[in-house]
Coordinates of C-alpha atoms and ligand atoms in Angstrom, one line a residue:
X30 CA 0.0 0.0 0.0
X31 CA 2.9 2.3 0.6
X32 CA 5.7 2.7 -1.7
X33 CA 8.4 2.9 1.0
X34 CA 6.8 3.3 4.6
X35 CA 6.4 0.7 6.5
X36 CA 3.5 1.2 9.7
X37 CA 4.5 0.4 12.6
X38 CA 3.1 -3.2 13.8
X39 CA 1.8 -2.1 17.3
X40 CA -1.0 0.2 17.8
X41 CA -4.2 1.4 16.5
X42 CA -5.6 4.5 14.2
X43 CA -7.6 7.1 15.7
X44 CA -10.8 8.1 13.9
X45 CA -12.9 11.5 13.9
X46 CA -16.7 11.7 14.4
X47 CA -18.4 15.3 14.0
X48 CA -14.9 16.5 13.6
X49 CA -13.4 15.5 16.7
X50 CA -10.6 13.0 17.4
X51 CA -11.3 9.5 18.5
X52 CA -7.9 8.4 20.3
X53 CA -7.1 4.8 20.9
X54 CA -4.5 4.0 23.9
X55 CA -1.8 3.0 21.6
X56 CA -2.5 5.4 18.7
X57 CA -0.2 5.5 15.6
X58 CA 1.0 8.6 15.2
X59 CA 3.2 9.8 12.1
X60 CA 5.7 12.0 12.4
X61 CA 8.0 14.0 9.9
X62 CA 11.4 15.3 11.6
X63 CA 11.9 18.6 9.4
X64 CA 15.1 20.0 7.8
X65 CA 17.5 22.3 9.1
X66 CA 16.8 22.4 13.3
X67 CA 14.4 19.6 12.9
X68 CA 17.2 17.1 13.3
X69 CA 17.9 18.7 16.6
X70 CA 14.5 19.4 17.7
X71 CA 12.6 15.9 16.7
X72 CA 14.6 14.3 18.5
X73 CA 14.4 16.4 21.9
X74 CA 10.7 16.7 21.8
X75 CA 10.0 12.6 21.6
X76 CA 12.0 12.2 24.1
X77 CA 10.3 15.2 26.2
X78 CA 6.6 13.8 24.8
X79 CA 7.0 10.0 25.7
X80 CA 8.4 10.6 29.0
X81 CA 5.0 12.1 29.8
X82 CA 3.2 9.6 28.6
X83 CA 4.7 7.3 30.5
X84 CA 5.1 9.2 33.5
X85 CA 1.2 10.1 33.6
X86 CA -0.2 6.2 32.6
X87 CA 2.3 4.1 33.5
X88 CA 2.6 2.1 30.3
X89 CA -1.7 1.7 29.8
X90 CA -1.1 4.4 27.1
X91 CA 1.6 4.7 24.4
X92 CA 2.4 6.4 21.3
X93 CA 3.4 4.5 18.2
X94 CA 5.4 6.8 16.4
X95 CA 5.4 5.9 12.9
X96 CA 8.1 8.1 10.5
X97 CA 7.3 9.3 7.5
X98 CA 8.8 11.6 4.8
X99 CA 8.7 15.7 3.8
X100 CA 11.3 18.3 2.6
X101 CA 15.1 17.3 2.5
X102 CA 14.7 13.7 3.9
X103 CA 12.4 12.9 1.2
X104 CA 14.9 13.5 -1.3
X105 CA 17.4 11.3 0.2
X106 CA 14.4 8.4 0.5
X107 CA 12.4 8.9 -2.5
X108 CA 14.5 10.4 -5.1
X109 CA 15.6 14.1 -6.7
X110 CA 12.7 16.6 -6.3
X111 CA 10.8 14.1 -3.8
X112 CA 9.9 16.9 -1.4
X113 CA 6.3 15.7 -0.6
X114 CA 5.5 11.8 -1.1
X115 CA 2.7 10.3 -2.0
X116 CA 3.0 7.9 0.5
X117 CA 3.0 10.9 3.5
X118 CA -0.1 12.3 2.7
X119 CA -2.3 8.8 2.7
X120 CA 0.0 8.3 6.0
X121 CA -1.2 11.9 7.6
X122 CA -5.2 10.9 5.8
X123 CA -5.1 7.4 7.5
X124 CA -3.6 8.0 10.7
X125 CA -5.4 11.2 11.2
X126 CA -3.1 13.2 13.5
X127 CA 0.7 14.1 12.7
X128 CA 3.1 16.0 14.4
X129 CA 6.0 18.0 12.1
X130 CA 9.2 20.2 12.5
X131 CA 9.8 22.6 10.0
X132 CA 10.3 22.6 6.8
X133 CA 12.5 24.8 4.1
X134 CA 11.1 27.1 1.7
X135 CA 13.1 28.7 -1.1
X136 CA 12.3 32.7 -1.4
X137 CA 11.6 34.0 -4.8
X138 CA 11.0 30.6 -6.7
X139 CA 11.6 26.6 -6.5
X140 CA 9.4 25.0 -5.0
X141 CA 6.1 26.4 -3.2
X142 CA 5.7 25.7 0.6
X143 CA 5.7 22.1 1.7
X144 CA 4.2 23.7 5.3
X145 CA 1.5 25.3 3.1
X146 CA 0.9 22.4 1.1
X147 CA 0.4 20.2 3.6
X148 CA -2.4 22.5 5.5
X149 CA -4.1 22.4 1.9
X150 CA -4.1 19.0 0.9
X151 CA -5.7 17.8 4.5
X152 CA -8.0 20.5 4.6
X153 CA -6.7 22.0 7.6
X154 CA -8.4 25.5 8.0
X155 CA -7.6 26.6 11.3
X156 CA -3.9 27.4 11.9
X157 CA -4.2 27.7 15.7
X158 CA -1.5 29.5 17.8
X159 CA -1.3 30.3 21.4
X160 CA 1.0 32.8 22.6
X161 CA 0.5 32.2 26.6
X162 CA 3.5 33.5 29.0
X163 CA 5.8 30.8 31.2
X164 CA 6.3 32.7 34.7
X165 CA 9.9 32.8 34.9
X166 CA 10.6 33.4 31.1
X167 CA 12.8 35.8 30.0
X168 CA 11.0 38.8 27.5
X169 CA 11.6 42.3 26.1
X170 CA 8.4 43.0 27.3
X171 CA 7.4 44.7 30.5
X172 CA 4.4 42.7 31.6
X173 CA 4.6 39.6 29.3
X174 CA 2.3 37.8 31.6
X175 CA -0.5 40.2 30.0
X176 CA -1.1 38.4 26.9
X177 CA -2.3 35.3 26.6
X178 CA -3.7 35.5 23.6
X179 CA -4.5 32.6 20.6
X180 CA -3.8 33.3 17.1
X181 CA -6.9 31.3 14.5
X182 CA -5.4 31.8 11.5
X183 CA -7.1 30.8 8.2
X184 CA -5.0 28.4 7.0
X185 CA -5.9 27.3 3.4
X186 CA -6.2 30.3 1.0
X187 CA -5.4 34.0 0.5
X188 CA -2.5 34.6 -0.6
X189 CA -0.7 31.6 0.3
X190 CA -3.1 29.9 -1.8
X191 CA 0.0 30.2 -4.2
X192 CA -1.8 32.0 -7.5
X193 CA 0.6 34.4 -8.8
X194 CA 3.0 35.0 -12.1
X195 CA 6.3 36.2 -12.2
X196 CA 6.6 39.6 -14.0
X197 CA 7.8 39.7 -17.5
X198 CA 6.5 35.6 -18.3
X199 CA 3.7 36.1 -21.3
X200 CA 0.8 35.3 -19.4
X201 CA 1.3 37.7 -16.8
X202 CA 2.0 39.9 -19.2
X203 CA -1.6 38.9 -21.1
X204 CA -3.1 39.0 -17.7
X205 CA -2.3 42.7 -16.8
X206 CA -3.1 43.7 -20.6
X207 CA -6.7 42.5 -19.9
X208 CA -6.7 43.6 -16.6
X209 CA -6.3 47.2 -18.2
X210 CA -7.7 47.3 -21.5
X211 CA -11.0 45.6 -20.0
X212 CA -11.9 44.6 -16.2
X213 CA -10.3 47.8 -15.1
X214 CA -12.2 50.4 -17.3
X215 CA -15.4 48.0 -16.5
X216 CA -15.3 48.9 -12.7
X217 CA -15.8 52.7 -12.6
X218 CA -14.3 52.5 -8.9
X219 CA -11.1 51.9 -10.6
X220 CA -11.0 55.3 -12.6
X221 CA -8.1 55.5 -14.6
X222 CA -5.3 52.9 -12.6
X223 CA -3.2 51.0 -14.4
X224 CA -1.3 48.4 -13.7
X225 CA 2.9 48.5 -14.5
X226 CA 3.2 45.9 -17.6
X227 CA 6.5 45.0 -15.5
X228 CA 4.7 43.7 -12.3
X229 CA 4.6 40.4 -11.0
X230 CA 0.9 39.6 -10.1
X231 CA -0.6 37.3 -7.3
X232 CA -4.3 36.7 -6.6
X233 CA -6.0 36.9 -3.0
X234 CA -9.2 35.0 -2.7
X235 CA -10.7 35.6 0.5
X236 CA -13.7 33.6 0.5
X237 CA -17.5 33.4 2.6
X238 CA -16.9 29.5 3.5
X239 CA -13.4 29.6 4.8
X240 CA -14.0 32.6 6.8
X241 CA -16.7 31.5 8.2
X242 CA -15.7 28.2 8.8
X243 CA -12.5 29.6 10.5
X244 CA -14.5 32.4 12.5
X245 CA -17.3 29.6 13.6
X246 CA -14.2 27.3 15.2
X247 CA -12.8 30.4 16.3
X248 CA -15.8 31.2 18.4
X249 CA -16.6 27.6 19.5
X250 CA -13.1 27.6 21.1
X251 CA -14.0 30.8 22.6
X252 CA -16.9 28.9 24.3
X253 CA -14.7 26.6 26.3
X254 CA -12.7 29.5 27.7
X255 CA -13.4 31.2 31.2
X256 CA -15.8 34.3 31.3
X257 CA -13.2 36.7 31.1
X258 CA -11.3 35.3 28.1
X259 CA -14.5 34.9 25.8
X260 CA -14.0 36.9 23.3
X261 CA -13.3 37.0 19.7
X262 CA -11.4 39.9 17.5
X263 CA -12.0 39.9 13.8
X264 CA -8.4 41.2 12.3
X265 CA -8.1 42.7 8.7
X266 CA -7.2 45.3 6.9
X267 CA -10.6 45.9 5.4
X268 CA -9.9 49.5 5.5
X269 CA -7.6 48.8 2.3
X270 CA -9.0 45.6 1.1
X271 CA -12.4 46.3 1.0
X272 CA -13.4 43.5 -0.5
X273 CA -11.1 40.8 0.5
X274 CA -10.3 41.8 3.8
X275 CA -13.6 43.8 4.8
X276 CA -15.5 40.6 3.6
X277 CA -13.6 38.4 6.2
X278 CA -14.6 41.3 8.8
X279 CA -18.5 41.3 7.2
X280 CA -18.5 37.2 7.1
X281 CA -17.2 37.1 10.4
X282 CA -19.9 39.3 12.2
X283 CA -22.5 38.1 10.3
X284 CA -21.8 34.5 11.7
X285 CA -21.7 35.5 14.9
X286 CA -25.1 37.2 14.8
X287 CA -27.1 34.1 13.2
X288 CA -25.6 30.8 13.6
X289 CA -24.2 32.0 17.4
X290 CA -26.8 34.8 17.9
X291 CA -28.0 33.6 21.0
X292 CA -24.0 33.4 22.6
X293 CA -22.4 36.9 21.1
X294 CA -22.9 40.0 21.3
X295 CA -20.7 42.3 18.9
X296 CA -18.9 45.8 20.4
X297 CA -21.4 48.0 18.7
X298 CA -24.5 46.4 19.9
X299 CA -22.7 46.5 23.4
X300 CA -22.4 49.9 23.3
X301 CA -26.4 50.7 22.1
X302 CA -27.4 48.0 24.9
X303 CA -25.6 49.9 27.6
X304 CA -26.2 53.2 26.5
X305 CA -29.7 52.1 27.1
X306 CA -29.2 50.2 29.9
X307 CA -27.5 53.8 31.8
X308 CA -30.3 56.0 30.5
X309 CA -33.9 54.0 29.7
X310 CA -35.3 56.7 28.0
X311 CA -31.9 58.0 25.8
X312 CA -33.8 58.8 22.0
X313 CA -32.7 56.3 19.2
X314 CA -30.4 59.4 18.0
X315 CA -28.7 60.2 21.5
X316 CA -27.5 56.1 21.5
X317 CA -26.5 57.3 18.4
X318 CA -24.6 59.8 18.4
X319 CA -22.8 58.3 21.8
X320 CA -21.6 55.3 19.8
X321 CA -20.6 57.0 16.6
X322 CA -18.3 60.0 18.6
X323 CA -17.8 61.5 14.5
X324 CA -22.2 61.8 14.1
X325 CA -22.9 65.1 13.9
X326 CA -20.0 65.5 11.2
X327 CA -21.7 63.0 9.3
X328 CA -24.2 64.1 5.9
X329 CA -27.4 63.1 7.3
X330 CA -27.7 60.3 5.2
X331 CA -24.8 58.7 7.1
X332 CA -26.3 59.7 10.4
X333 CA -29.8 58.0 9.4
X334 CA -28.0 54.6 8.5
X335 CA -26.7 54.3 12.4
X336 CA -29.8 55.8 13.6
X337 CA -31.5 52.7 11.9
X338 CA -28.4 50.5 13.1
X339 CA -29.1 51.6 16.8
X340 CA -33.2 51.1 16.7
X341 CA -32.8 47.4 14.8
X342 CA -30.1 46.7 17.6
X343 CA -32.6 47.5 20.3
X344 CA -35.5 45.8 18.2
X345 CA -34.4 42.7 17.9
X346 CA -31.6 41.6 20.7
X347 CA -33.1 43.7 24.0
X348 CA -35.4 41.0 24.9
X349 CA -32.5 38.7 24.7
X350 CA -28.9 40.6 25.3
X351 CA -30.6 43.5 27.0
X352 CA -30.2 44.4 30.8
X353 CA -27.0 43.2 31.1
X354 CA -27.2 39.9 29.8
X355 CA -25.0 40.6 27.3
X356 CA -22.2 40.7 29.2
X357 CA -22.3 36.5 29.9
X358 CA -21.6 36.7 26.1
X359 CA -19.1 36.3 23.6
X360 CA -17.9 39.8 22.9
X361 CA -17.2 39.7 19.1
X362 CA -14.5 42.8 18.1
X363 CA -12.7 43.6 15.4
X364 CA -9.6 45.6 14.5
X365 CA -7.6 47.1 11.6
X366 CA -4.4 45.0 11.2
X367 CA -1.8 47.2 11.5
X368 CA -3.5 48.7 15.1
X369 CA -3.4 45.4 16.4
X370 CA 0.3 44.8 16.5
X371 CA 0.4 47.6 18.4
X372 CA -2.7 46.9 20.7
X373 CA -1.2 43.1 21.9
X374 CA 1.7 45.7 22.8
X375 CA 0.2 48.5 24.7
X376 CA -2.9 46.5 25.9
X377 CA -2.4 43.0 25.8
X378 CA -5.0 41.6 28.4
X379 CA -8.0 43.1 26.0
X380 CA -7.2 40.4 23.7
X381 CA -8.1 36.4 23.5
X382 CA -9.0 34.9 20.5
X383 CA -7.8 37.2 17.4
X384 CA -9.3 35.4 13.9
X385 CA -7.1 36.5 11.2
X386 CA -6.7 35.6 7.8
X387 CA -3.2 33.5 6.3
X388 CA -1.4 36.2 5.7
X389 CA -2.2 38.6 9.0
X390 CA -2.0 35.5 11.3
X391 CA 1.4 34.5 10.2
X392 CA 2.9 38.3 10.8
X393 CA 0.3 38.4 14.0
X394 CA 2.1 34.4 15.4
X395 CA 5.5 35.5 15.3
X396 CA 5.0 38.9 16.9
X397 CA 2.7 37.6 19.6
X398 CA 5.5 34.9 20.3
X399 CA 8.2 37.6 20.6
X400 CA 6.6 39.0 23.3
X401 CA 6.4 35.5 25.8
X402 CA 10.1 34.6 25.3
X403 CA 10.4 34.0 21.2
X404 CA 9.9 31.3 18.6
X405 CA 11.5 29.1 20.9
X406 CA 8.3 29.0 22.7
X407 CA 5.8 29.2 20.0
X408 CA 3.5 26.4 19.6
X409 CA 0.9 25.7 16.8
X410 CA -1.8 23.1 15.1
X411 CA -3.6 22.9 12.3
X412 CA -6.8 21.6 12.5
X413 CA -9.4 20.3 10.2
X414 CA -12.7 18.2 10.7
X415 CA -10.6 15.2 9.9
X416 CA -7.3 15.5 10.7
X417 CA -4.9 17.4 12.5
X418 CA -1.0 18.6 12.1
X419 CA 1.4 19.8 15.0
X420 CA 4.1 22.2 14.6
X421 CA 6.2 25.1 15.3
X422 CA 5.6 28.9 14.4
X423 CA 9.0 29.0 13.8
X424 CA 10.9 27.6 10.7
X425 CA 13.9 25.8 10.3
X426 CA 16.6 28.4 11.5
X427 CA 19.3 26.8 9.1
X428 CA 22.2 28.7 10.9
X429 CA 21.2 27.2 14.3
X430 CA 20.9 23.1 12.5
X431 CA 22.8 20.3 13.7
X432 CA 24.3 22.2 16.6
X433 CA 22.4 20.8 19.2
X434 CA 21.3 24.1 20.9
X435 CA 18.3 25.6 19.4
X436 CA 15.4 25.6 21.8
X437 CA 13.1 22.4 21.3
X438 CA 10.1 24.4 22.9
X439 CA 7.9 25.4 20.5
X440 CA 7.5 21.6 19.1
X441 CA 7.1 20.1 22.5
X442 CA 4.3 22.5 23.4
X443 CA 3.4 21.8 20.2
X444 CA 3.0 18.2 21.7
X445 CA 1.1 19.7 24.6
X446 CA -1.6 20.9 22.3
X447 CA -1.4 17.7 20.4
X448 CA -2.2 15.8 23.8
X449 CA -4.9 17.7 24.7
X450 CA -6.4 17.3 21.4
X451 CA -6.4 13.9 21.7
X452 CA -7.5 14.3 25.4
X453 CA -4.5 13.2 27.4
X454 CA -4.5 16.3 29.5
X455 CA -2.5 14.1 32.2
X456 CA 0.4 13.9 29.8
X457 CA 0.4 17.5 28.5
X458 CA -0.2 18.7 32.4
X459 CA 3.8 17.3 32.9
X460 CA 5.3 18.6 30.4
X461 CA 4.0 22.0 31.1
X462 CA 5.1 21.5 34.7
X463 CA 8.5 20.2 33.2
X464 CA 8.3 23.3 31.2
X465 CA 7.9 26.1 33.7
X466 CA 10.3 24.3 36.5
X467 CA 13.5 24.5 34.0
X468 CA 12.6 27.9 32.6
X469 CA 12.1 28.9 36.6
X470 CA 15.8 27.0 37.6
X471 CA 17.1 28.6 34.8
X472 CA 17.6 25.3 32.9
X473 CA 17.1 26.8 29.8
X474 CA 18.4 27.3 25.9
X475 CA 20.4 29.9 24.4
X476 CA 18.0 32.0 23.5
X477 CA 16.3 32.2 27.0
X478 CA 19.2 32.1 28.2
X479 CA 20.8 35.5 26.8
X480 CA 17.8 37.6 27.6
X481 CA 17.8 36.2 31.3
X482 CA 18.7 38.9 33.6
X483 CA 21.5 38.3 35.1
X484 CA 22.0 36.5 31.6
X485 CA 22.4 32.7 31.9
X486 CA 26.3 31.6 31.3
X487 CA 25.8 28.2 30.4
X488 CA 22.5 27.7 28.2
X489 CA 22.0 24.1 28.1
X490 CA 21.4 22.0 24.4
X491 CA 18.3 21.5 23.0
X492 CA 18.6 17.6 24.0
X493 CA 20.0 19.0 27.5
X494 CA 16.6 21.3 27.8
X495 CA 14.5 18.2 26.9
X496 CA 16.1 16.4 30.1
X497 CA 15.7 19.0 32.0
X498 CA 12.0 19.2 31.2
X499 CA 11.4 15.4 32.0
X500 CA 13.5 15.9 35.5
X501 CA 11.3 18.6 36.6
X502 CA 8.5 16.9 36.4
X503 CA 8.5 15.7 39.7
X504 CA 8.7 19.1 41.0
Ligands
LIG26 N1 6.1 25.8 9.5 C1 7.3 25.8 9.0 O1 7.9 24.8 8.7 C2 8.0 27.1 8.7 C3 9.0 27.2 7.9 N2 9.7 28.3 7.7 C4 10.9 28.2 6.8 O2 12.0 28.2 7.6 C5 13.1 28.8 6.8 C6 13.9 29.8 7.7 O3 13.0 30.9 8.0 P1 13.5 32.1 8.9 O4 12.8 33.3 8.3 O5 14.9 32.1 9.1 O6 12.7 31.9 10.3 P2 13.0 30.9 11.5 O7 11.7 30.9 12.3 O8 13.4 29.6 11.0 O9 14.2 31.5 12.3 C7 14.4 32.9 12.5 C8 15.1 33.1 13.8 O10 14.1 32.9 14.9 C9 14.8 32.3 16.0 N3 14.3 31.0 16.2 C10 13.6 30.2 15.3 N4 13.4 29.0 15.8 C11 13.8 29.0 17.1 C12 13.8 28.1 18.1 N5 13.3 26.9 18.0 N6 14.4 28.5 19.3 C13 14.9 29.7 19.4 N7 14.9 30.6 18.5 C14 14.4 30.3 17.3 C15 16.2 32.3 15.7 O11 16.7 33.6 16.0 P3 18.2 33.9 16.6 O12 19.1 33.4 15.6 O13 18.2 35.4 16.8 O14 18.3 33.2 17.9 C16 16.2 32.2 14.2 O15 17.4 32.6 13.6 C17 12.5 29.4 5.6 O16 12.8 28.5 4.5 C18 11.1 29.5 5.9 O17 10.3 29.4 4.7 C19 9.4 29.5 8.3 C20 8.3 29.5 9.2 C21 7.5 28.3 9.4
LIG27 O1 6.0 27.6 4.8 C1 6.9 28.4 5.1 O2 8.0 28.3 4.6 C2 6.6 29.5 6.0 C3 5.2 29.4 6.6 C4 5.1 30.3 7.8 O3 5.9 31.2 8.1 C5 4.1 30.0 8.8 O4 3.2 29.2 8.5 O5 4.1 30.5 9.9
LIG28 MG1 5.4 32.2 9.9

């Protein structure tokens, strides 16, 4: 059935019913070790991973790892230009969840994303990423412990759907011509832009289903959160990208307000309820003119559209989100892109769940990361309705490979989240114990260990930080 993989001979699949996973005690689980620090991480992070297994059930549950090929290693085992086999994606299809480290991608041309590729071919549309602070963990941050935020990135389109041609190549060339001569001059919006016959062009489908589907995870993880955490922030730059970016913003509250209408309120109609809610008999243009601060600038046109906004709040959710009950709700926000780098900065604990699409979560992961300690402790999934991939935010920091001292972090708490997904909370509870007793003894990496204050003078090695992870524990 496979070309060159061979299963292992212990253990059984785990299944999905309604799109959750159904785990067995011995699961097989497929793993792919990743180029560049992969070989230094993979390594580190089973070890870290099946020491808590067996620390937290004693032998009654066990992972079967089960190897299988992306990225450099599949060249050397499948041939020249191998870089995704056949043979791993029916492994990742059969077996259901996966765990990966990193994989190289060439800037400019060669091949597209292997990362990328493999979130698209399993249909895994939520790229999810928390960015939660370890006490004890160094950060350039003042108050890192302030975010704890989780990144829901749409994971299967946008840009990184991968639709572009280089500049100069005929087609692009034909592409622009028509874009000019005829779709352009069609669209009066457009006016008289042109595009430069020497650009390179990529397309950005933002679609209604994978937004939504995105958002609708996005707030069903929100559910499971405490009170104070429930709340989900659209991000875009819909301000630019009307309809690309505005749409994701559009789709995303409109979701809310039907398919979740009885659990969210959004921050406008928060606003109208409690304006109401402070003053019973406030007019219909007095709500509005408290939530829109610009009104009485507006053309009266404008000003009628949030006068009807504020009566067909009040007509149709007081009964139900009125008097306060709004606030047991999912507060549904959203935010231009560009202010919310700064906002997970300047106020972090306003933020929980920020929905973004592929492009904005990718910038919005690594940032967020930065501020609990780095890509050394960023973890991530992707997640489908029938499968499920592990891995890193960060990539495969090639100057960093085969040294033995990048930080394994990021893919063992990418292992955490893999546990709890399949619902061996146990496990995942002792490695995040593990976790914060060596970053609180200072056991740590290099890159911990240079922001430490005083600075750490002998970082341990990735395999070294593993064992100090498993020692601790006991603590
Ligand atoms: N999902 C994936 O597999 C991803 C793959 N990539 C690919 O990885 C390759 C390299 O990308 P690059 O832009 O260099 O980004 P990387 O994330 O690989 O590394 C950038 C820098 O981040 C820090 N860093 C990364 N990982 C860790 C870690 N585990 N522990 C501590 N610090 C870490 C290092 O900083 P310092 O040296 O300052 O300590 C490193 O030099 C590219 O081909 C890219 O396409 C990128 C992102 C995701
Ligand atoms: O696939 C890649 O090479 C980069 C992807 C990436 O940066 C990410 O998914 O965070
Ligand atoms: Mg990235």
């Amino acid at each position: 059935m496979y070309e060159k993989l061979t299963p292992p001979t212990t253990g059984d699949r785990v299944t999905f019913k309604n799109g959750e996973p159904i785990v067995p005690d011995n699961p097989i689980i497929p793993f792919i070790r990743g180029d560049g620090t992969g070989v230094d991480i993979w390594p580190a992070s089973q070890k870290a991973i099946d020491a808590a297994v067996e620390a937290a059930y004693g032998g009654k549950r066990k992972i079967s790892w089960f190897k299988i090929y992306a990225g450099d290693e599949a060249c050397e085992e499948y041939g020249t230009y191998q870089y995704l086999p056949e043979d791993t994606n029916k492994a990742i299809a059969e077996y259901g969840i996966a765990i990966k480290g990193p994989l190289t991608t060439p800037i400019g041309g060669g091949i597209r994303s292997l990362n990328v590729a493999l979130r698209q071919i399993h249909d895994l549309y939520a790229c999810v990423r928390p960015c939660k602070y370890y006490p004890g963990t160094p950060s350039p941050h003042k108050h890192p412990e302030q975010l704890d935020v989780i990144v829901y990135r749409e994971n299967t389109e946008d840009i990184y759907l991968g639709i572009e041609w280089r500049a100069g190549t005929e087609i692009c060339e034909k592409l622009i011509d028509i874009l000019n001569t005829q779709l352009i001059p069609q669209t009066p919006e457009h006016g008289k832009k042109q595009i430069r016959m020497d650009s390179g062009i990529g397309i950005k489908p933002i679609s209604k289903t994978n937004s939504q589907r995105l958002v609708r995870r996005a707030i069903k993880h929100a559910l499971r959160l405490p009170k104070a955490k429930q709340m989900v922030t659209l991000v875009h730059k819909g301000n630019i990208m009307k309809y690309t970016e505005g749409a994701f913003r559009d789709w995303g509250y409109e979701l809310a307000t039907t398919e979740f209408r009885n659990e969210c309120v959004t921050e406008r109609e928060s606003w109208i309820l409690s304006n109401k809610e402070k003053n019973p008999d406030l007019s219909i243009e007095e709500n509005a003119r408290q939530i829109d601060p610009g009104y009485d600038a507006l053309t009266e046109e404008k000003r009628a559209v949030v006068c009807a906004e504020v009566q067909q709040v009040l007509d149709t959710i007081w009964e139900t989100h009125g008097d306060r009950k709004w606030k047991e709700k999912i507060m549904v926000n959203d935010r231009i892109a560009d202010s919310i780098f700064q906002q997970i900065q300047t106020r972090p604990d306003e933020y929980s769940i920020l929905a973004t699409m592929n492009l904005n979560g990718d910038y919005l992961s690594d940032a967020a990361a930065a501020i609990v300690g780095g890509l050394g402790m960023g973890p991530g999934a992707n997640i489908g309705d029938q499968c499920a991939i592990f891995e890193a935010t960060h990539g495969t920091a090639p100057k960093h490979a085969g040294l033995d001292r990048i930080n394994p972090g990021s893919v063992i708490l990418s292992g955490v989240m893999m546990l709890e997904y399949m619902g061996w909370q146990e496990a995942a509870d002792l490695i995040k114990k593990g976790i914060g007793g060596a970053i609180s003894n200072r056991e740590v990496t290099y890159d911990l260990a240079r922001l430490m204050e005083p600075p750490v003078e002998k970082p341990l090695k990735c395999s070294e930080f593993a064992d100090a992870i498993i020692k601790h524990f006991d603590d």
